[in-house]
Short mmCIF file of N, CA, C and O in Angstrom, two decimals:
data_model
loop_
_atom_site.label_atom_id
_atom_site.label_comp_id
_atom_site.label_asym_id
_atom_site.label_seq_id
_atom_site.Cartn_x
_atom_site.Cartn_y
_atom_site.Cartn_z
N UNK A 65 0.84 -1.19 0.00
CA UNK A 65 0.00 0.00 0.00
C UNK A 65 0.88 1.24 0.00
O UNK A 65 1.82 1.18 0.79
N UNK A 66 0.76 2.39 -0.74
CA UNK A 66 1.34 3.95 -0.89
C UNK A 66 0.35 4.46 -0.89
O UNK A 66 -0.78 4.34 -1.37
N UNK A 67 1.35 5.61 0.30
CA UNK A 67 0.24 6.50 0.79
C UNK A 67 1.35 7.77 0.34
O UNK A 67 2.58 7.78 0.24
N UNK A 68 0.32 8.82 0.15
CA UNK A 68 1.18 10.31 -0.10
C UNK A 68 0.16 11.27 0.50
O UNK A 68 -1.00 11.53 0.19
N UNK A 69 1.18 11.86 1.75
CA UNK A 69 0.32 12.60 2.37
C UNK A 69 1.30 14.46 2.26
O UNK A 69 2.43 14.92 2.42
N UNK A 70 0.25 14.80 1.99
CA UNK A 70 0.38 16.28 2.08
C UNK A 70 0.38 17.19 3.05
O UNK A 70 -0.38 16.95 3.99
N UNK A 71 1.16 18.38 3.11
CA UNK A 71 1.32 19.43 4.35
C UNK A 71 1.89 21.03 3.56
O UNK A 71 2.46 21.32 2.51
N UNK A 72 1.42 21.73 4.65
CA UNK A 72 1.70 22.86 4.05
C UNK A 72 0.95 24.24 3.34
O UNK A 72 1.33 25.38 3.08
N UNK A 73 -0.35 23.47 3.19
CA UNK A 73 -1.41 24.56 3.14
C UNK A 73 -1.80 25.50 4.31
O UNK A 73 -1.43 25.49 5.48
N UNK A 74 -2.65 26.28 3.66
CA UNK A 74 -2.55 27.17 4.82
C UNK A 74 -3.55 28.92 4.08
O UNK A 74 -3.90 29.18 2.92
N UNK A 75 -3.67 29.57 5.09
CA UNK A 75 -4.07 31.03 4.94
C UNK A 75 -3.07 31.81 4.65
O UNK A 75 -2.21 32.12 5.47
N UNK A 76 -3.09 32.29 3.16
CA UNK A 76 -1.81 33.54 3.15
C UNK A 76 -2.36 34.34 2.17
O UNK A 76 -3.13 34.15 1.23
N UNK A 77 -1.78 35.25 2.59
CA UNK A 77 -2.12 37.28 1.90
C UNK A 77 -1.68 36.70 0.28
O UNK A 77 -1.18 35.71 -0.27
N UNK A 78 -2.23 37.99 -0.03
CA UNK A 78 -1.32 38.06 -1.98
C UNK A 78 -0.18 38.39 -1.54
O UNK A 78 0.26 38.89 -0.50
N UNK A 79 0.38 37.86 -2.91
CA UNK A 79 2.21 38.16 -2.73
C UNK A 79 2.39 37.48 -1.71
O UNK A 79 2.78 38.35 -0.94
N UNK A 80 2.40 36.41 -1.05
CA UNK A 80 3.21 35.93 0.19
C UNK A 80 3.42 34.25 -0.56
O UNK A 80 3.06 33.93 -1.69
N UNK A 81 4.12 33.35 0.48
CA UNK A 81 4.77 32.35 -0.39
C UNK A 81 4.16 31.34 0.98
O UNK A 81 3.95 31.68 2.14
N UNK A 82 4.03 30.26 0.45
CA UNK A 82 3.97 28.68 0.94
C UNK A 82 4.88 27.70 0.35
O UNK A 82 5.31 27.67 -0.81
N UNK A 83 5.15 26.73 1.53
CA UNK A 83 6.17 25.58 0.58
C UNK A 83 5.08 24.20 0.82
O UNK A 83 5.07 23.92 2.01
N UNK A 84 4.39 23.49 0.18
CA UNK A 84 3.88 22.13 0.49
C UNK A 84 4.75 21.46 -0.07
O UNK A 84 5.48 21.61 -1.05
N UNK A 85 4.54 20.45 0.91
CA UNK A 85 5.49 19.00 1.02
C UNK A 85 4.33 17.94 1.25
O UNK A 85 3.29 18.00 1.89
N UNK A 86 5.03 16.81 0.35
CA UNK A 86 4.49 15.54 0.25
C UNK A 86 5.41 14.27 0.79
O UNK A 86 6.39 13.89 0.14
N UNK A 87 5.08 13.76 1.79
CA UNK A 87 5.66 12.42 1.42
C UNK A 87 4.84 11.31 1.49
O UNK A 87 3.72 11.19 1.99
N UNK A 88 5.75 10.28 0.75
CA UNK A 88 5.71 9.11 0.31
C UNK A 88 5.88 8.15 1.26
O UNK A 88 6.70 8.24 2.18
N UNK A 89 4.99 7.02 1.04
CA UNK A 89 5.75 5.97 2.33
C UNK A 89 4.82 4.29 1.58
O UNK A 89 3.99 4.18 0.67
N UNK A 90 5.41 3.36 2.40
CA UNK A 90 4.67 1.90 1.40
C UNK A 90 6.05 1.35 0.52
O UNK A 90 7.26 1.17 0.57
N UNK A 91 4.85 1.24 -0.29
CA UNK A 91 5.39 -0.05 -1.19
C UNK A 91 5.63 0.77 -2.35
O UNK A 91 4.93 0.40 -3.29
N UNK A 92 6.49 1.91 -2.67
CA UNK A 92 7.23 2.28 -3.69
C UNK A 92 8.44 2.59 -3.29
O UNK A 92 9.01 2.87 -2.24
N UNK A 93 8.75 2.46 -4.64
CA UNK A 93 10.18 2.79 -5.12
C UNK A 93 10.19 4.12 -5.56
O UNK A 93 9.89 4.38 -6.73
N UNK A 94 10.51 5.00 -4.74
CA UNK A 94 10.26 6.55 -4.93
C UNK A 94 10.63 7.17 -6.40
O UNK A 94 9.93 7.77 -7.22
N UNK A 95 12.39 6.67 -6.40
CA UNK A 95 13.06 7.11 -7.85
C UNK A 95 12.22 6.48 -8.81
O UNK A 95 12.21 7.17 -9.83
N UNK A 96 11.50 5.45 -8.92
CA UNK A 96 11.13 5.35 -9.93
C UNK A 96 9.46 5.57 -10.61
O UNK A 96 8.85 4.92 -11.46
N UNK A 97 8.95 7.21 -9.49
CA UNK A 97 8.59 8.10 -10.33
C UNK A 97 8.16 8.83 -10.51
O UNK A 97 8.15 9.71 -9.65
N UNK A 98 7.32 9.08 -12.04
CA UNK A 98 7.39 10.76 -11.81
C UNK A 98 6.46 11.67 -10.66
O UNK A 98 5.43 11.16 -10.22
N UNK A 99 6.77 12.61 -10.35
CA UNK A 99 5.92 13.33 -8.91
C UNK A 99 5.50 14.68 -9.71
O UNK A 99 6.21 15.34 -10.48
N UNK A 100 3.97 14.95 -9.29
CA UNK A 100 3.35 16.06 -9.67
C UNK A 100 2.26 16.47 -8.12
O UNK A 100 1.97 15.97 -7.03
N UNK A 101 1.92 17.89 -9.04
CA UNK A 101 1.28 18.68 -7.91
C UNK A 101 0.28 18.97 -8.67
O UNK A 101 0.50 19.55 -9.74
N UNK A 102 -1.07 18.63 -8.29
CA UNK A 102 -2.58 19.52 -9.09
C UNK A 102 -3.02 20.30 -7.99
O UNK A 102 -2.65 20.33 -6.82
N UNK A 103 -3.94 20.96 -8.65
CA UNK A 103 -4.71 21.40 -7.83
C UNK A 103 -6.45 21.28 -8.35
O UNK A 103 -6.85 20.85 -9.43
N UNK A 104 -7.22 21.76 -7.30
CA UNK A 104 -8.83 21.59 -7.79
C UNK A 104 -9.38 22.91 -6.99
O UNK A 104 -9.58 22.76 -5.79
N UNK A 105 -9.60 23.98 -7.48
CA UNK A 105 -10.30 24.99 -7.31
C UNK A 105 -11.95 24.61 -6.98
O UNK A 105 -12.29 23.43 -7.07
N UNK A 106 -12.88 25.60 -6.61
CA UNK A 106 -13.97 25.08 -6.19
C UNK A 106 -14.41 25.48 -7.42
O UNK A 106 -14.10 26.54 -7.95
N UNK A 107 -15.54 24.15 -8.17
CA UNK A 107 -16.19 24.43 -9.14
C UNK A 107 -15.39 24.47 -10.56
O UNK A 107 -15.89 24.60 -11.68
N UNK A 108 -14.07 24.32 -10.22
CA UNK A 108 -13.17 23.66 -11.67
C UNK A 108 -12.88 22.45 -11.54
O UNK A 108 -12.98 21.78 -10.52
N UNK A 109 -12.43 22.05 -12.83
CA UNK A 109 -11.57 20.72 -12.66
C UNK A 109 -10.14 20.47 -12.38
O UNK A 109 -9.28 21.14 -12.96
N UNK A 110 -9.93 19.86 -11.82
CA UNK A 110 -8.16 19.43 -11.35
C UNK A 110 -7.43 19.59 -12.66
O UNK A 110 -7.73 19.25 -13.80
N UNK A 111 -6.31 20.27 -12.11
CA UNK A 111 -5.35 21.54 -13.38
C UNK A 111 -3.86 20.56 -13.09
O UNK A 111 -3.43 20.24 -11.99
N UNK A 112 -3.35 20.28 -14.22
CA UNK A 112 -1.90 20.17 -13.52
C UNK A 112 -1.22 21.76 -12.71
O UNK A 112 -1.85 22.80 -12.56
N UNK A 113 0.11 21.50 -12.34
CA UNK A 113 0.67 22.57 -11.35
C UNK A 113 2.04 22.51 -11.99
O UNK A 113 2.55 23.39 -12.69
N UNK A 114 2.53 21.41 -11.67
CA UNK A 114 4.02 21.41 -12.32
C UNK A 114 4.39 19.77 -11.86
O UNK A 114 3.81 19.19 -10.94
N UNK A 115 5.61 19.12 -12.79
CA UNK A 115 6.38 17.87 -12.24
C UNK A 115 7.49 17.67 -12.50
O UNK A 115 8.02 18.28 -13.43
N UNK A 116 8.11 16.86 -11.82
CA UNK A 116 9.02 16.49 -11.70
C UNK A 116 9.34 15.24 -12.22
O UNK A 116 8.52 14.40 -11.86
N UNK A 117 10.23 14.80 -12.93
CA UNK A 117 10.36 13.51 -13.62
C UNK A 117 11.25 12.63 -12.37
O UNK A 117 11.76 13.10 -11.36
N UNK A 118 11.21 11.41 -12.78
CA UNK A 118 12.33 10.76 -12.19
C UNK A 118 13.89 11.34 -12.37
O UNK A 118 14.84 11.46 -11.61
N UNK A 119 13.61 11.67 -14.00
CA UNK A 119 14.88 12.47 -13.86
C UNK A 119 15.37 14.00 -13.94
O UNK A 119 16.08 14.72 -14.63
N UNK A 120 14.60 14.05 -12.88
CA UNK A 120 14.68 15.36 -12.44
C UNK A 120 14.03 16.60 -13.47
O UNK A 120 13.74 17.68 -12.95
N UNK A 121 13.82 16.40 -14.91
CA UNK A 121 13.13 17.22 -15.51
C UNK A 121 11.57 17.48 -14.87
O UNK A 121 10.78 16.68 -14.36
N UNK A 122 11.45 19.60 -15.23
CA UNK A 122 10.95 19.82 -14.49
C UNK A 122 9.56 20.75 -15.23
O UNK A 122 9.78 21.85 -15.74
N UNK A 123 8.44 20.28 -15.22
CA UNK A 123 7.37 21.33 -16.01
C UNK A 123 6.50 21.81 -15.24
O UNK A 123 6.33 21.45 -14.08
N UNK A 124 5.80 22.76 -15.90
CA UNK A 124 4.61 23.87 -15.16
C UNK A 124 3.69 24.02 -15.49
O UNK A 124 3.50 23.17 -16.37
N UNK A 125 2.99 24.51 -15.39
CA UNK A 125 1.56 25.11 -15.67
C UNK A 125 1.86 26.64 -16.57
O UNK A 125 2.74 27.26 -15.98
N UNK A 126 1.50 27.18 -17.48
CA UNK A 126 2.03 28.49 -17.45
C UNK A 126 1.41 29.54 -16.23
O UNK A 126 2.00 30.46 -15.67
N UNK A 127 0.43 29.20 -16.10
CA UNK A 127 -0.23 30.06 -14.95
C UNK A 127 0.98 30.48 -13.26
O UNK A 127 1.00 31.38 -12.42
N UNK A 128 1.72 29.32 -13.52
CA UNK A 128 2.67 29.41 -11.98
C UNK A 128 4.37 29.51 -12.47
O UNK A 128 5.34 29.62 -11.71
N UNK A 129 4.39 29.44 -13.72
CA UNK A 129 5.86 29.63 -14.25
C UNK A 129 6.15 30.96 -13.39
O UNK A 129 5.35 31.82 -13.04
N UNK A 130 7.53 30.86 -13.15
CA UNK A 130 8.27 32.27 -12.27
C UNK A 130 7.81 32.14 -11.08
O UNK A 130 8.55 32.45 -10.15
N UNK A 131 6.48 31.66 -10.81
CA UNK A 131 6.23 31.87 -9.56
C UNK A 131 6.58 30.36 -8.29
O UNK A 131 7.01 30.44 -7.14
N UNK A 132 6.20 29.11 -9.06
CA UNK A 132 6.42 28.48 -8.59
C UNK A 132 7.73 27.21 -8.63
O UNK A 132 8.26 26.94 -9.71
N UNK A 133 8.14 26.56 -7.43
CA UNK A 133 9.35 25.53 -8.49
C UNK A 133 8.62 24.11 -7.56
O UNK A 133 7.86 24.19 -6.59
N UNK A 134 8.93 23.36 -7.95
CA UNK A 134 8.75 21.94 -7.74
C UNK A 134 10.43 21.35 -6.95
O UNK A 134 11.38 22.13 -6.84
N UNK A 135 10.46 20.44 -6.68
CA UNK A 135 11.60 19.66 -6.33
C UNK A 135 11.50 18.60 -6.00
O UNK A 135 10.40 18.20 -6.37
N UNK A 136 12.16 17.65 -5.35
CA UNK A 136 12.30 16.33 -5.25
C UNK A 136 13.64 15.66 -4.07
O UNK A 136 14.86 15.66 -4.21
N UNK A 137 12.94 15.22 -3.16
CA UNK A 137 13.88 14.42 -2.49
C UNK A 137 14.16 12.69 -2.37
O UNK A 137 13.84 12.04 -1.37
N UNK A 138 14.84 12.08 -3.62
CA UNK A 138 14.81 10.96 -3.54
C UNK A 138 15.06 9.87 -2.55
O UNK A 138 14.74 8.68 -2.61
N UNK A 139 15.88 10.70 -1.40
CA UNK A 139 16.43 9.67 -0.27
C UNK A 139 15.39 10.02 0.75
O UNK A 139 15.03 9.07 1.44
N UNK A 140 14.85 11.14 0.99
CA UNK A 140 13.55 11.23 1.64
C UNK A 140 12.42 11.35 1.03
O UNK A 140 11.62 12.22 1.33
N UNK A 141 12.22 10.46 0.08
CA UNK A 141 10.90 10.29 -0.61
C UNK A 141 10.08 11.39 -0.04
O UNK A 141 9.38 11.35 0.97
N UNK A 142 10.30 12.39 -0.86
CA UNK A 142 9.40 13.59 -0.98
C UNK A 142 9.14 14.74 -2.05
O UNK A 142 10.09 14.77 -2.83
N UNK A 143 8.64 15.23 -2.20
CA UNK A 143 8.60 16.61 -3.54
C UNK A 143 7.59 17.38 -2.61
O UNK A 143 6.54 17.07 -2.05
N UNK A 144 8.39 18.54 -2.69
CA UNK A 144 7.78 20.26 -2.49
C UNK A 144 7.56 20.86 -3.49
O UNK A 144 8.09 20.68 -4.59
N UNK A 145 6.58 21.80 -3.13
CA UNK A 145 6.55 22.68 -4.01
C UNK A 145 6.52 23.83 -3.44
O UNK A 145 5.66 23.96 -2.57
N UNK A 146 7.54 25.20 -3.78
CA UNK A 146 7.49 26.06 -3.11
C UNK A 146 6.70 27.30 -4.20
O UNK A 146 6.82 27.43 -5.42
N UNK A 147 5.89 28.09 -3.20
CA UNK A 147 4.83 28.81 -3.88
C UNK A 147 5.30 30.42 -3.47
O UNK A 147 5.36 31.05 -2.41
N UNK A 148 5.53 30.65 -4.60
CA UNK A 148 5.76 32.66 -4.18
C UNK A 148 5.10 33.37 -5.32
O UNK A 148 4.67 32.97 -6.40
N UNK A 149 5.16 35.03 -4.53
CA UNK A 149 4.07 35.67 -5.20
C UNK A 149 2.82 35.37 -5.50
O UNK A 149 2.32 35.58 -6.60
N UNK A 150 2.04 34.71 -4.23
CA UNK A 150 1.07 34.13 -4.80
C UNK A 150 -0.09 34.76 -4.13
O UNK A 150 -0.32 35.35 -3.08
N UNK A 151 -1.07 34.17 -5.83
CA UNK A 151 -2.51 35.32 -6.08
C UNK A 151 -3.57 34.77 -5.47
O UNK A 151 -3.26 33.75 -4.86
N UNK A 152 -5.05 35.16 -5.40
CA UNK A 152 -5.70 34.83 -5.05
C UNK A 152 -6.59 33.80 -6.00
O UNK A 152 -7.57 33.23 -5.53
N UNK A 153 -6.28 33.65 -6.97
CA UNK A 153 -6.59 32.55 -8.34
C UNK A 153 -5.24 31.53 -7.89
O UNK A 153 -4.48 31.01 -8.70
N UNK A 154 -5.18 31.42 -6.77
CA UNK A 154 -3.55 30.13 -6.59
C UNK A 154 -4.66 29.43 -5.43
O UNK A 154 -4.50 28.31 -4.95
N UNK A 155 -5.61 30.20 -5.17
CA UNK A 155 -6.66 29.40 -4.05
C UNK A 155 -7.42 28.29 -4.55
O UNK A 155 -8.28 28.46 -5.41
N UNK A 156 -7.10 26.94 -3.97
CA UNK A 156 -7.31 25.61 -4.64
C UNK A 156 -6.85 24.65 -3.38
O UNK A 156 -5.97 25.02 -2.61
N UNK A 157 -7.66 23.10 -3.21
CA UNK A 157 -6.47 22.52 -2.54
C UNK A 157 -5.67 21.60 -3.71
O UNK A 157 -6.18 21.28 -4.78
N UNK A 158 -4.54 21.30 -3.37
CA UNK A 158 -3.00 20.84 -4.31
C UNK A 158 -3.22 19.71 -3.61
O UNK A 158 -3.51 19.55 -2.42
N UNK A 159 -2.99 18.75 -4.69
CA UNK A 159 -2.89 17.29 -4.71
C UNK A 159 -1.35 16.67 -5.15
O UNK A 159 -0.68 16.99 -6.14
N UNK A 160 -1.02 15.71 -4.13
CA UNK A 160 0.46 15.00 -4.72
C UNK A 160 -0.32 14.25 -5.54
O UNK A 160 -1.50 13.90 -5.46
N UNK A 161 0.89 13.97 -6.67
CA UNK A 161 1.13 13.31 -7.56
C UNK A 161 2.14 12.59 -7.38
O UNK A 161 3.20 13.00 -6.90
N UNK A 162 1.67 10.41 -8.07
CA UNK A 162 2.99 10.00 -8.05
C UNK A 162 2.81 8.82 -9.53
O UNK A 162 2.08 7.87 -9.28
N UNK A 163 3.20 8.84 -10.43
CA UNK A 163 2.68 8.14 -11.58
C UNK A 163 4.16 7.63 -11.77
O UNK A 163 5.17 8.35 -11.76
N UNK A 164 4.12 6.29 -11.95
CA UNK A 164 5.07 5.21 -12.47
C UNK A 164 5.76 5.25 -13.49
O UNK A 164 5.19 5.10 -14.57
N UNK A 165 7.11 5.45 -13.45
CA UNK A 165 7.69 5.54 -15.35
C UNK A 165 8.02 4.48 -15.95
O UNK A 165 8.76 4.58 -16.92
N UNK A 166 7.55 3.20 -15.53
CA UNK A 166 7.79 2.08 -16.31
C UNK A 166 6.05 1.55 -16.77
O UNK A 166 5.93 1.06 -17.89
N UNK A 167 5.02 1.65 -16.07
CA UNK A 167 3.54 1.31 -16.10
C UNK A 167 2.70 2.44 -16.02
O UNK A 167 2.22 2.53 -14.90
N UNK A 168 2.36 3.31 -16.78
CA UNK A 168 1.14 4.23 -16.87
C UNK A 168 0.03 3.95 -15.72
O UNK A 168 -0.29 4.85 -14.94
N UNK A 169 -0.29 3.20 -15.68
CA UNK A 169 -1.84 2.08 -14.53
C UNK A 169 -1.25 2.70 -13.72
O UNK A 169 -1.76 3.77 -13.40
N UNK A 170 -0.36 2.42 -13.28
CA UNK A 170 0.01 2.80 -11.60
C UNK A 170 0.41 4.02 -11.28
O UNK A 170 1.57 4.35 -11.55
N UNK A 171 -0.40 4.83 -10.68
CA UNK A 171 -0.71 6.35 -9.74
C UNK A 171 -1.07 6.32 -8.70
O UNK A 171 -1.69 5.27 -8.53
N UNK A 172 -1.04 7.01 -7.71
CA UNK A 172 -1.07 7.30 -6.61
C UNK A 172 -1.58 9.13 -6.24
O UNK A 172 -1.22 10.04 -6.98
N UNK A 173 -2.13 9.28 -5.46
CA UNK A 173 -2.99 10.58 -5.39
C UNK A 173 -2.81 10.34 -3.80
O UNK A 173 -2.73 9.27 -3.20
N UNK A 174 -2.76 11.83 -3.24
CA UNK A 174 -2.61 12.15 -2.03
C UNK A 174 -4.21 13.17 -1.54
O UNK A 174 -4.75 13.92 -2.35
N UNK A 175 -4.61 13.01 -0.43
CA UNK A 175 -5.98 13.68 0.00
C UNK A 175 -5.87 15.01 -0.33
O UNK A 175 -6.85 15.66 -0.69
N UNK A 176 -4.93 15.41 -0.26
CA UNK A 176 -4.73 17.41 -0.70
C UNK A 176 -4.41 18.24 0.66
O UNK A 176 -4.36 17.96 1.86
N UNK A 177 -4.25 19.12 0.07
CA UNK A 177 -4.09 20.94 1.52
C UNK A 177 -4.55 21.55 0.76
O UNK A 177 -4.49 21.40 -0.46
N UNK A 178 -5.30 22.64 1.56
CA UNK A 178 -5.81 23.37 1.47
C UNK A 178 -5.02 24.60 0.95
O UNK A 178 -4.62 25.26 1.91
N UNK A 179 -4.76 24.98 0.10
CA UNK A 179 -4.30 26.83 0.13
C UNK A 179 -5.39 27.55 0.01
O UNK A 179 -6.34 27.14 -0.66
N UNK A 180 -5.40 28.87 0.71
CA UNK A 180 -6.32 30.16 0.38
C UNK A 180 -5.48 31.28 0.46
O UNK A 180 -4.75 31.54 1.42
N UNK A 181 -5.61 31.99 -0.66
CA UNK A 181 -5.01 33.11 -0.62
C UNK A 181 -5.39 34.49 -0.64
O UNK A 181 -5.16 35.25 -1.58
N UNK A 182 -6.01 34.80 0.48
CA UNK A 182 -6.69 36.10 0.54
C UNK A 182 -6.33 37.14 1.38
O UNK A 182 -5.29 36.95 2.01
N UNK A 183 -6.81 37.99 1.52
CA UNK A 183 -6.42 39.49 2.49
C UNK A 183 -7.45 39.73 3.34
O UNK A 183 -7.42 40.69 4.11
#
C-alpha cells in the first residue's frame, strides 16, 4: 500500500509564499517516479501545477511559471513545491502526484491541503 500525504497549506495574503510537502511511504520505489502537484479549485476541474520527472526534468503550468518551483527528495521520498508571489486565483487545494515511469496504470494521489489566498 502507498500512501502520499500532504502538508503545508494554509491562509496567506497576496504576494506571500507557501512551501507544500508531500511524502511518500509503502510499497514504492520513490526514484522510480514521476511526482506532480494539481490542484482543484472550487467548481473547476483538477489543473496540472508542475512535475518532476524521475529524472529530475521539471514542467509547469504556465499560470505558476516564475512563480512556482517543484523539487524532489529521492532519499527522503518527498517533492515540495514552493509557492511565491502568490494570487488569489492560486486558491485551490493541491494534490500530490505520483505516476510510475515504467507502467502508466500505476498512480497514486494524495488527500490534498488546502491553500487560500486572501487578504
Amino acid at each position: 500500500q502507498v500512501q502520499l500525504v500532504e502538508s503545508g497549506g494554509g491562509l496567506v495574503q497576496p504576494g506571500g509564499s507557501l512551501r507544500l510537502s508531500c511524502a511518500a511511504s509503502g510499497s514504492i520505489v520513490f526514484s522510480n517516479f514521476d511526482m506532480g502537484w494539481y490542484r482543484q479549485a472550487p467548481g473547476k476541474e483538477r489543473e496540472l501545477v508542475a512535475t518532476v520527472s524521475r529524472g529530475g526534468s521539471r514542467n509547469y503550468a504556465d499560470s505558476v511559471k516564475e512563480r512556482f518551483t517543484i523539487s524532489r527528495d529521492n532519499y527522503n521520498y518527498a517533492v515540495y513545491l514552493q509557492m511565491n508571489s502568490l494570487k488569489p486565483e492560486d486558491t485551490a487545494v493541491y494534490y500530490c502526484n505520483a505516476n510510475s515511469a515504467f507502467n502508466s496504470a500505476i498512480r497514486y494521489w494524495g488527500k490534498g491541503t488546502l491553500v487560500t489566498v486572501s487578504s
